[in-house]
Coordinates of C-alpha atoms in Angstrom, one line a residue:
X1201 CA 0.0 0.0 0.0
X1202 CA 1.6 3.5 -1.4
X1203 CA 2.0 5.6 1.8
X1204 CA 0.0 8.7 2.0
X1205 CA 2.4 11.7 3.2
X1206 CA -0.4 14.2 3.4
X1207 CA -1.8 12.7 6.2
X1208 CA -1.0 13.5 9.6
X1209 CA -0.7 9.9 10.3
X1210 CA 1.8 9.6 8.0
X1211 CA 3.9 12.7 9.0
X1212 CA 2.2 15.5 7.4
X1213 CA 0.1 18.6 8.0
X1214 CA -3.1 17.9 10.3
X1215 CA -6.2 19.9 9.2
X1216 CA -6.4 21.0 12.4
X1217 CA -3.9 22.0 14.9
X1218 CA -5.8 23.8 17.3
X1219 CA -8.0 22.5 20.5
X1220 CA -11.8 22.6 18.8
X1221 CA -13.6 26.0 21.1
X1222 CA -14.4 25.7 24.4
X1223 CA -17.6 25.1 25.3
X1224 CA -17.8 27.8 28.3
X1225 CA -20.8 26.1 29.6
X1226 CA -20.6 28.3 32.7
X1227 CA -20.6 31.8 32.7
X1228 CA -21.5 34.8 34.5
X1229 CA -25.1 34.1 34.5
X1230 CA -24.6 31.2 36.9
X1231 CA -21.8 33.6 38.9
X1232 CA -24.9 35.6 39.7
X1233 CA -27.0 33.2 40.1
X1234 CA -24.8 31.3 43.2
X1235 CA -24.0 34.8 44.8
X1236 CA -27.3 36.1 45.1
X1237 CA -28.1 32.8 47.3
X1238 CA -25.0 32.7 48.9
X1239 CA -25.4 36.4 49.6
X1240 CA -28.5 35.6 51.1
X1241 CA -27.6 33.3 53.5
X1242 CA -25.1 35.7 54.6
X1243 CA -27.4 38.6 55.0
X1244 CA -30.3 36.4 56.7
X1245 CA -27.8 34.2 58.7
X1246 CA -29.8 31.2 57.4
X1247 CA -28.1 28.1 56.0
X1248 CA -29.5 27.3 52.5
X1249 CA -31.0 23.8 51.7
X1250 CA -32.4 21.6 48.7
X1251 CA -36.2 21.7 48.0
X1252 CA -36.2 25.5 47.9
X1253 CA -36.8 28.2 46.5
X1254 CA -34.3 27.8 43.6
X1255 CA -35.3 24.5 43.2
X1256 CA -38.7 24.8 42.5
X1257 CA -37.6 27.9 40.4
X1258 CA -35.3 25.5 38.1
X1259 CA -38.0 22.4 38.2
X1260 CA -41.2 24.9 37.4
X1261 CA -38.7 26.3 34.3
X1262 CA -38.2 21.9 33.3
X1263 CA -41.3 21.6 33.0
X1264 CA -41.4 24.8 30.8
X1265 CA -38.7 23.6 28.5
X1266 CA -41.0 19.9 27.9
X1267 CA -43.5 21.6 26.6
X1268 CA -45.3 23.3 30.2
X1269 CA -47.2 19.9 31.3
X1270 CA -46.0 17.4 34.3
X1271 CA -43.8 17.4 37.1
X1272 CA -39.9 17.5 37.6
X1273 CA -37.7 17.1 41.1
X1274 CA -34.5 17.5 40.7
X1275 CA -31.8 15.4 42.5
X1276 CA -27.9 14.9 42.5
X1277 CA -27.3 12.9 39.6
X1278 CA -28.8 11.2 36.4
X1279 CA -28.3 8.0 38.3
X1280 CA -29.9 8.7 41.5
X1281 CA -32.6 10.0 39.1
X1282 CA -33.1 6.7 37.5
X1283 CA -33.1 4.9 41.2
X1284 CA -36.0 7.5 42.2
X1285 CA -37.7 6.6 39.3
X1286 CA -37.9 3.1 39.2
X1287 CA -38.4 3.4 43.1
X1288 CA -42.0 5.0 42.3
X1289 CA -43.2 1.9 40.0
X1290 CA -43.5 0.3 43.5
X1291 CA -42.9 -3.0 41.2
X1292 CA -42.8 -6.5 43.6
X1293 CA -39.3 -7.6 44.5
X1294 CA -37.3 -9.7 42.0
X1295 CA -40.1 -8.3 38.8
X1296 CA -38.2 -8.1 35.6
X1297 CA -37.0 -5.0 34.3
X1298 CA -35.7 -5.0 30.4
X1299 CA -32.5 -2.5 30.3
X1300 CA -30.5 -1.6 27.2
X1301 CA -27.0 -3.5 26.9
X1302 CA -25.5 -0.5 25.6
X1303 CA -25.9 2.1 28.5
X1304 CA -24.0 3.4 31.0
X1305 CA -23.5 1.4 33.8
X1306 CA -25.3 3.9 36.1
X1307 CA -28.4 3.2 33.7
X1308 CA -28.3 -0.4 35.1
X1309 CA -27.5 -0.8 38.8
X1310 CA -30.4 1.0 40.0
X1311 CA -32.3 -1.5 39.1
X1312 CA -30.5 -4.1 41.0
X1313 CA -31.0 -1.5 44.2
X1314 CA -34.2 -1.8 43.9
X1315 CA -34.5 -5.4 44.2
X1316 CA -35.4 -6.1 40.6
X1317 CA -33.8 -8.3 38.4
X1318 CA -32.3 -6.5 34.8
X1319 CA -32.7 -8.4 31.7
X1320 CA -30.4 -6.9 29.0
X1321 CA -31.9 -6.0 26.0
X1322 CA -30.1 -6.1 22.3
X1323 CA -30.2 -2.7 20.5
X1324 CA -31.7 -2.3 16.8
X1325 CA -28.9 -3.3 14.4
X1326 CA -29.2 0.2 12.9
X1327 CA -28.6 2.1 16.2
X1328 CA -27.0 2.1 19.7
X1329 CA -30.9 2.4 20.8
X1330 CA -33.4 -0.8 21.5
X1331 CA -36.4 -1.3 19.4
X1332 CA -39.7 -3.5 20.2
X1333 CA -38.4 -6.0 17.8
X1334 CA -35.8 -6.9 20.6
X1335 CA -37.7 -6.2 23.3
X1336 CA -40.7 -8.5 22.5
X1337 CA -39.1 -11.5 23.2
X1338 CA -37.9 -11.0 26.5
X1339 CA -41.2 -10.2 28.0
X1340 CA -42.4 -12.6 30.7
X1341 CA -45.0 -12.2 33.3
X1342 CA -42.7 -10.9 35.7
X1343 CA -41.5 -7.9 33.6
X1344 CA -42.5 -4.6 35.1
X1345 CA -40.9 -2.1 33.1
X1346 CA -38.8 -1.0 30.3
X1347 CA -36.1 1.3 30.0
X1348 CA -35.5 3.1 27.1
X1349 CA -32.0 5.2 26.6
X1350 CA -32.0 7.7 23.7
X1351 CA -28.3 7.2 23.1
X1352 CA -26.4 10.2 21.6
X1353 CA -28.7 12.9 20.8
X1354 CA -30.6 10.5 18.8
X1355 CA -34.6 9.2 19.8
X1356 CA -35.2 5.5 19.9
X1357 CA -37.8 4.2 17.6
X1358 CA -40.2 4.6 21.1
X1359 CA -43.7 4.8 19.6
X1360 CA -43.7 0.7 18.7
X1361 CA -42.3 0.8 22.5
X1362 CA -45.2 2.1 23.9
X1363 CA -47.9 0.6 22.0
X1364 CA -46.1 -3.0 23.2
X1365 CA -45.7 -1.9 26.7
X1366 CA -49.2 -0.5 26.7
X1367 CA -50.3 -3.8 25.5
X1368 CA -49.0 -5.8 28.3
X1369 CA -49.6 -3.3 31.0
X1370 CA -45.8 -2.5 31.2
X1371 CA -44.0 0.9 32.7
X1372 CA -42.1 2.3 30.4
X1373 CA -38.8 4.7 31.9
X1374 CA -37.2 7.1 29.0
X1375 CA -33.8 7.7 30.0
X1376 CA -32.7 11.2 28.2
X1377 CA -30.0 11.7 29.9
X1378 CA -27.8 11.8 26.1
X1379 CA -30.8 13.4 24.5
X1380 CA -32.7 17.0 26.1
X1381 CA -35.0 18.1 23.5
X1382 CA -35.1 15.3 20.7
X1383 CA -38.3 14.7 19.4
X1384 CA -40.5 12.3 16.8
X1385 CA -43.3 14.0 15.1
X1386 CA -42.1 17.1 17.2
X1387 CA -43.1 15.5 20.7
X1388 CA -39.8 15.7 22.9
X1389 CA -38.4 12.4 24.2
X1390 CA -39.1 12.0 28.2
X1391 CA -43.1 12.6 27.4
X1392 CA -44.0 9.2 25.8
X1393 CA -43.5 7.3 28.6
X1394 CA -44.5 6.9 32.0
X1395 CA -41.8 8.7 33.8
X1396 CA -38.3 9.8 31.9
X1397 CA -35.0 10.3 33.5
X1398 CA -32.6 13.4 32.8
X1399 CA -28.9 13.7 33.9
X1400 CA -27.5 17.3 34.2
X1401 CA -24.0 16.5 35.0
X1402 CA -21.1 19.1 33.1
X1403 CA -21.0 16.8 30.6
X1404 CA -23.7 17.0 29.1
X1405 CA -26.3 19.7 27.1
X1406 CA -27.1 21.5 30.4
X1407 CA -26.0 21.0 34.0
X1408 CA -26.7 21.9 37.3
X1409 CA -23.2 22.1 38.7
X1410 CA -20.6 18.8 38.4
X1411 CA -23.2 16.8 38.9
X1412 CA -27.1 16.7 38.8
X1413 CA -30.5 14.8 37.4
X1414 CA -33.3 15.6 37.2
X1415 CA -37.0 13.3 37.6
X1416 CA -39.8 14.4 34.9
X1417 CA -43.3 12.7 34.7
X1418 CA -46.7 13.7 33.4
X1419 CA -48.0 11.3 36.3
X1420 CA -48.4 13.5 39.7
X1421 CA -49.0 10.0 41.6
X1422 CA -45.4 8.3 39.8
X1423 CA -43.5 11.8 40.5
X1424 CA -44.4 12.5 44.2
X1425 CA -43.2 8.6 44.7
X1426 CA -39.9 9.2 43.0
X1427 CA -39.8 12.5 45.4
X1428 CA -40.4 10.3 48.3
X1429 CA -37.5 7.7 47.3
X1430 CA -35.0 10.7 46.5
X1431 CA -35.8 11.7 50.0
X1432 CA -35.1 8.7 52.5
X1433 CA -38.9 8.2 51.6
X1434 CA -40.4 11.2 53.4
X1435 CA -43.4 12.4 52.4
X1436 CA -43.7 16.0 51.3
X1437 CA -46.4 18.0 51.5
X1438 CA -46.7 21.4 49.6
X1439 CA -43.3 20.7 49.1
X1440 CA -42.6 21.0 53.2
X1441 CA -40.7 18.5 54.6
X1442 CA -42.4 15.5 56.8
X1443 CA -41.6 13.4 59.6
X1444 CA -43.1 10.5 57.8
X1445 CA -40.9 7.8 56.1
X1446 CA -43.0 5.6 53.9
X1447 CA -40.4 4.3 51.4
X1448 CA -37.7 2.8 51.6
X1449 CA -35.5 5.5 49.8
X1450 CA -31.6 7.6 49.8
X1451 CA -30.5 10.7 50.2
X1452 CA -30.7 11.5 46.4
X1453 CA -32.0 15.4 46.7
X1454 CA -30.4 18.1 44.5
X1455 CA -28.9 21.1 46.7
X1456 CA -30.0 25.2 46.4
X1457 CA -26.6 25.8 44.7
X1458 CA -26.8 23.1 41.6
X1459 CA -30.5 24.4 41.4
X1460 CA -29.4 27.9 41.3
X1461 CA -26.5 26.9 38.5
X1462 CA -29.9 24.8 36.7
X1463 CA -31.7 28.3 36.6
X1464 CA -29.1 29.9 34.7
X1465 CA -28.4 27.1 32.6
X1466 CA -31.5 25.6 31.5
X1467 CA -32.3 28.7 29.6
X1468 CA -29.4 28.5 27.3
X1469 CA -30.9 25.4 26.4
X1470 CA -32.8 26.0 23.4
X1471 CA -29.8 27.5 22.0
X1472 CA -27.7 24.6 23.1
X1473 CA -30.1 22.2 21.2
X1474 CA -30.5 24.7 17.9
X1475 CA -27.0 24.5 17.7
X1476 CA -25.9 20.8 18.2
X1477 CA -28.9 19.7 15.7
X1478 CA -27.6 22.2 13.3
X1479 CA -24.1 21.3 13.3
X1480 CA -25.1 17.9 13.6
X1481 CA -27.4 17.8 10.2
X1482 CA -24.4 19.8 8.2
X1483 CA -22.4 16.7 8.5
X1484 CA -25.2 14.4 7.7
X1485 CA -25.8 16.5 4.4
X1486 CA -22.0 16.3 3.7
X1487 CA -21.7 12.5 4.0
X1488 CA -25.2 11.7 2.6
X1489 CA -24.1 13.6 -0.8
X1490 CA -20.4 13.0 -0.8
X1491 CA -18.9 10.4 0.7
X1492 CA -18.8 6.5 -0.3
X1493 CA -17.9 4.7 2.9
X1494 CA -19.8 6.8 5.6
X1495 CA -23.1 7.5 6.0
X1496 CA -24.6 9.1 9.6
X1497 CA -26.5 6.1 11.0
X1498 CA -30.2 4.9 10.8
X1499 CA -32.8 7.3 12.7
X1500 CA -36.5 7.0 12.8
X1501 CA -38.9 8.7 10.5
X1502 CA -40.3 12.5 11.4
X1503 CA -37.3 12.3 13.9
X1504 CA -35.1 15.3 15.5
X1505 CA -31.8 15.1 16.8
X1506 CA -29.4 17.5 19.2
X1507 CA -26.6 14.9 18.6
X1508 CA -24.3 14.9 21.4
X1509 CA -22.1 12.9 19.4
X1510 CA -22.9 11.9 15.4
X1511 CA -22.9 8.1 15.2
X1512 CA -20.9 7.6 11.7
X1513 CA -21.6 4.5 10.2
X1514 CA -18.6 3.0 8.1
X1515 CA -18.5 0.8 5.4
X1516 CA -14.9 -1.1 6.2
X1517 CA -15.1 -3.5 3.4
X1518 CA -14.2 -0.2 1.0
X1519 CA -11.3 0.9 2.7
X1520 CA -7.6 -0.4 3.0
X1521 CA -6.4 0.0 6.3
X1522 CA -8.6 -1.3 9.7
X1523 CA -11.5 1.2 11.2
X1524 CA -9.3 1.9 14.3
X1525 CA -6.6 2.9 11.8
X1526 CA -9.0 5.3 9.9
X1527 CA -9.9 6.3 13.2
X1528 CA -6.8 7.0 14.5
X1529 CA -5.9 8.4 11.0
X1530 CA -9.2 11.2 11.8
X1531 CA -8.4 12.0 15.2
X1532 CA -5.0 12.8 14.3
X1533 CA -6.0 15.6 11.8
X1534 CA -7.9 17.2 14.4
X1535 CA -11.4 16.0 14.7
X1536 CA -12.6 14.8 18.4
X1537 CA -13.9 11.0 18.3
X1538 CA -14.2 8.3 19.4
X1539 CA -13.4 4.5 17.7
X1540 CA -16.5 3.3 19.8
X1541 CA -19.0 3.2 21.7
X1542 CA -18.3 0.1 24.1
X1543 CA -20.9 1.1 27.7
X1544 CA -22.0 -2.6 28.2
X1545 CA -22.3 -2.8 31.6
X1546 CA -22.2 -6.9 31.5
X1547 CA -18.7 -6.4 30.5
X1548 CA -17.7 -4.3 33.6
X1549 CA -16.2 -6.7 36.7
X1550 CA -19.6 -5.7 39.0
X1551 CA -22.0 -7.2 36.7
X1552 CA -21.0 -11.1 37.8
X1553 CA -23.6 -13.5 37.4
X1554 CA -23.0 -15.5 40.4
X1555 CA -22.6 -12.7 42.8
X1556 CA -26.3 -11.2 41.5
X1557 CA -28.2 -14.4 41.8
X1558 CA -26.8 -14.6 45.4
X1559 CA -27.3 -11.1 46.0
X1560 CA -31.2 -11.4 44.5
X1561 CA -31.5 -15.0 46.2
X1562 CA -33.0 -16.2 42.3
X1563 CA -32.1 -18.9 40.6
X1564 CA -33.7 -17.7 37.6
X1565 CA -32.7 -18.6 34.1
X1566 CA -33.4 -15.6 32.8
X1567 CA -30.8 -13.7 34.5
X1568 CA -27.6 -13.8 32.5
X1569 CA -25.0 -11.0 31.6
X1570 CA -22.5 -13.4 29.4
X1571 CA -25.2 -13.4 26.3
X1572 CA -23.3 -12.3 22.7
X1573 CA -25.4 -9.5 21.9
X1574 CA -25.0 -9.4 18.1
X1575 CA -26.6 -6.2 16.7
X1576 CA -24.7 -4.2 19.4
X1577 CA -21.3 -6.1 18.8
X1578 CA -22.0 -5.0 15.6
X1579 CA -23.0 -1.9 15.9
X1580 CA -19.7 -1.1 17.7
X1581 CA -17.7 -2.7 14.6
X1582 CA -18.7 -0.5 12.0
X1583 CA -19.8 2.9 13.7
X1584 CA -17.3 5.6 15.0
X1585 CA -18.5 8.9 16.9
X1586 CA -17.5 12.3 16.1
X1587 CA -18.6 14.6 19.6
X1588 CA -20.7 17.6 18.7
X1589 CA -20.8 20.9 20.9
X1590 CA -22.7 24.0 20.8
X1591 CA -19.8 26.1 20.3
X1592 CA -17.9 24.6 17.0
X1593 CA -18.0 27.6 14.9
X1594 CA -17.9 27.9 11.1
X1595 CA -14.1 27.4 10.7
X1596 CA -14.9 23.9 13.6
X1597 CA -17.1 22.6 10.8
X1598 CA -15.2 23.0 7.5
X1599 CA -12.2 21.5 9.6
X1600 CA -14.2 17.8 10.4
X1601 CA -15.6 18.1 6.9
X1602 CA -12.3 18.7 5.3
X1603 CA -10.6 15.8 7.6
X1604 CA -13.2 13.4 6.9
X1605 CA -12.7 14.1 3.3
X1606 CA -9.2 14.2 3.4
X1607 CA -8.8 10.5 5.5
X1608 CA -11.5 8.6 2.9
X1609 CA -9.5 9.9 -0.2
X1610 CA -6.6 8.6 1.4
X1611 CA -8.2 5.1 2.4
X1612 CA -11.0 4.6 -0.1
X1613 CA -10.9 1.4 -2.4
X1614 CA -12.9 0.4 -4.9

């Protein structure tokens, strides 16, 4: 194979030298925000809580931003979130929960803490997202939910999802922790199910602080419960705190301060969405019209995404080298990926088989976290991840553009 020098690979000049910009998710408007509390505190000598004023402020303003119906609580992380959540279901010890395999692992071990057995579910071939094709066959009579994850910005193909889980009398739990904001026939993801799970650590669209979550329902019954759990299972009333512990719950409540920081934040939003979609759908246009080997992947019909990261799809039978050397080849000319997208939380050393059935005291068969899961193996094999933020400018864009061009010229075979 004739060695291309052009590449940065290879020796030569990178597209891009320069750190893509900042996101400067955090500005003065949370500065503010934090001192006028903290100031507060100091002028009224009173120490500052959760379930406050700022909190309800940054909940009532959630609510806003899905569309003005439901209920939001916000607590300290997207994981804690999903533990509150599943805690309302009030779902029988040792019921069935179907979870995606490719999730983070915080979107799985809350359902072991609340004493429920997770059945891993294979994505769509087409997606890092699980479809009711794969679902449907691991229902049983002792399956009490479903979670769905909209992985990357992207929806899942949800609406078959409900209409099985409706069917069989089955919760369904939208995690949208990757995905504020995307929608299918313009309804937002977190609003077809029965309760939908948001984390709002730095990393992702909007935060409240380091770390955050935040619990959104259209249910009042399903989001007081998942206020209870988040609260050592206190009941609140008119959002005043109670002496009365009827759930078995944790300490999972979000703080004045990340509220304060989620006030700020959650109105830059909108912006934040407009922007990654935008950016986001340039590339797709690019590929989709120019290149031969890589295509964004598969999304449902009528769908729209805020793509935290664009899930490439490449075709590795038309090029000469291996995908982690094309990938390694794009990274090196400037553009921020990753080769894959590997969160399979049977693969991680807490997920033992052995351990859980002793933990759960089951024997059942069903339980197993050594399956091959062949759409997601696959999935992983021939899809690479190029991370999307608000704040690529122009000059961001023609430089992933350019690099993507530059590495399939260099790679491309007939």
């Amino acid at each position: 194979m004739k060695l291309n020098k052009n590449l940065a690979i290879n020796g030569g000049k990178p597209v891009r030298s320069i750190p893509m910009p900042p996101r400067h998710l955090i500005g003065i408007e949370e500065k503010e925000m934090v001192l006028e509390l903290i100031n507060k505190s100091i002028e009224t000598g009173d120490a500052f809580r959760y379930s406050e004023k700022y909190e309800r402020e940054y909940e009532n303003k959630f609510v806003d931003f899905m569309g003005g119906k439901g209920y939001a609580d916000g607590v300290n992380s997207g994981t804690n979130a999903l533990f509150s959540a599943i805690g309302s279901l009030d779902l029988k010890p040792q019921s069935e929960v179907i979870v995606p395999i490719m999730t983070d692992v915080g979107g799985a071990t809350p359902v072991i803490y609340n004493r429920l057995i997770p059945i891993f579910c294979d994505v769509d071939y087409r997606s890092y997202n699980i479809s009711a094709d794969q679902i449907k066959p691991l229902l049983s009579d002792k399956t009490g939910a479903i979670i769905v994850a909209h992985i990357s910005g992207e929806s899942a193909d949800i609406l078959p999802i409900i209409e099985l889980a409706k069917e069989k009398n089955i919760f369904v739990i939208e995690d949208c922790s990757q995905s504020p904001g995307a929608s299918i026939n313009g309804k937002k993801v977190g609003t077809f199910g029965d309760i939908a799970i948001f984390s709002t650590m730095s990393s992702k669209h909007h935060c409240t602080g380091g770390q955050g979550g935040v619990v959104y329902s259209q249910n009042k019954t399903l989001i007081e419960k998942s206020r209870q759990v988040a609260d050592r299972g206190k009941l609140f009333i008119d959002h005043k705190y109670s002496n009365r512990n009827i759930k078995l719950g944790l300490n999972c409540n979000m703080d004045e301060i990340s509220a304060a920081i989620g006030c700020a934040q959650i109105k830059k939003l909108p912006n934040i969405i407009s922007s990654t979609n935008s950016i986001g759908e340039k590339i797709k246009k690019h590929l989709k019209l120019n290149s031969k080997i890589m295509q964004v992947g598969w999304q449902p019909d009528n769908s729209f995404s805020v793509y935290w990261f664009i899930r490439v799809k490449l075709d590795v039978e038309k090029i000469s080298v291996s995908k982690k050397e094309f990938c390694k080849a794009l990274s090196l000319e400037g553009i921020p990926l990753a080769e894959e997208y590997r969160y399979i939380p049977i693969e991680k050393e807490c997920f033992n088989e052995n351990e859980f059935k002793d933990y759960m005291k089951t024997n059942s068969e069903n339980v197993s976290f050594s399956k091959n899961y062949i759409n997601a193996d696959t999935s992983i094999k021939d899809h690479f991840n190029i991370f999307i933020r608000e704040s690529f400018d122009d000059q961001a864009i023609k430089d992933i553009i350019d690099s993507l061009n530059k590495v399939e010229e260099a790679f491309y075979v007939e």
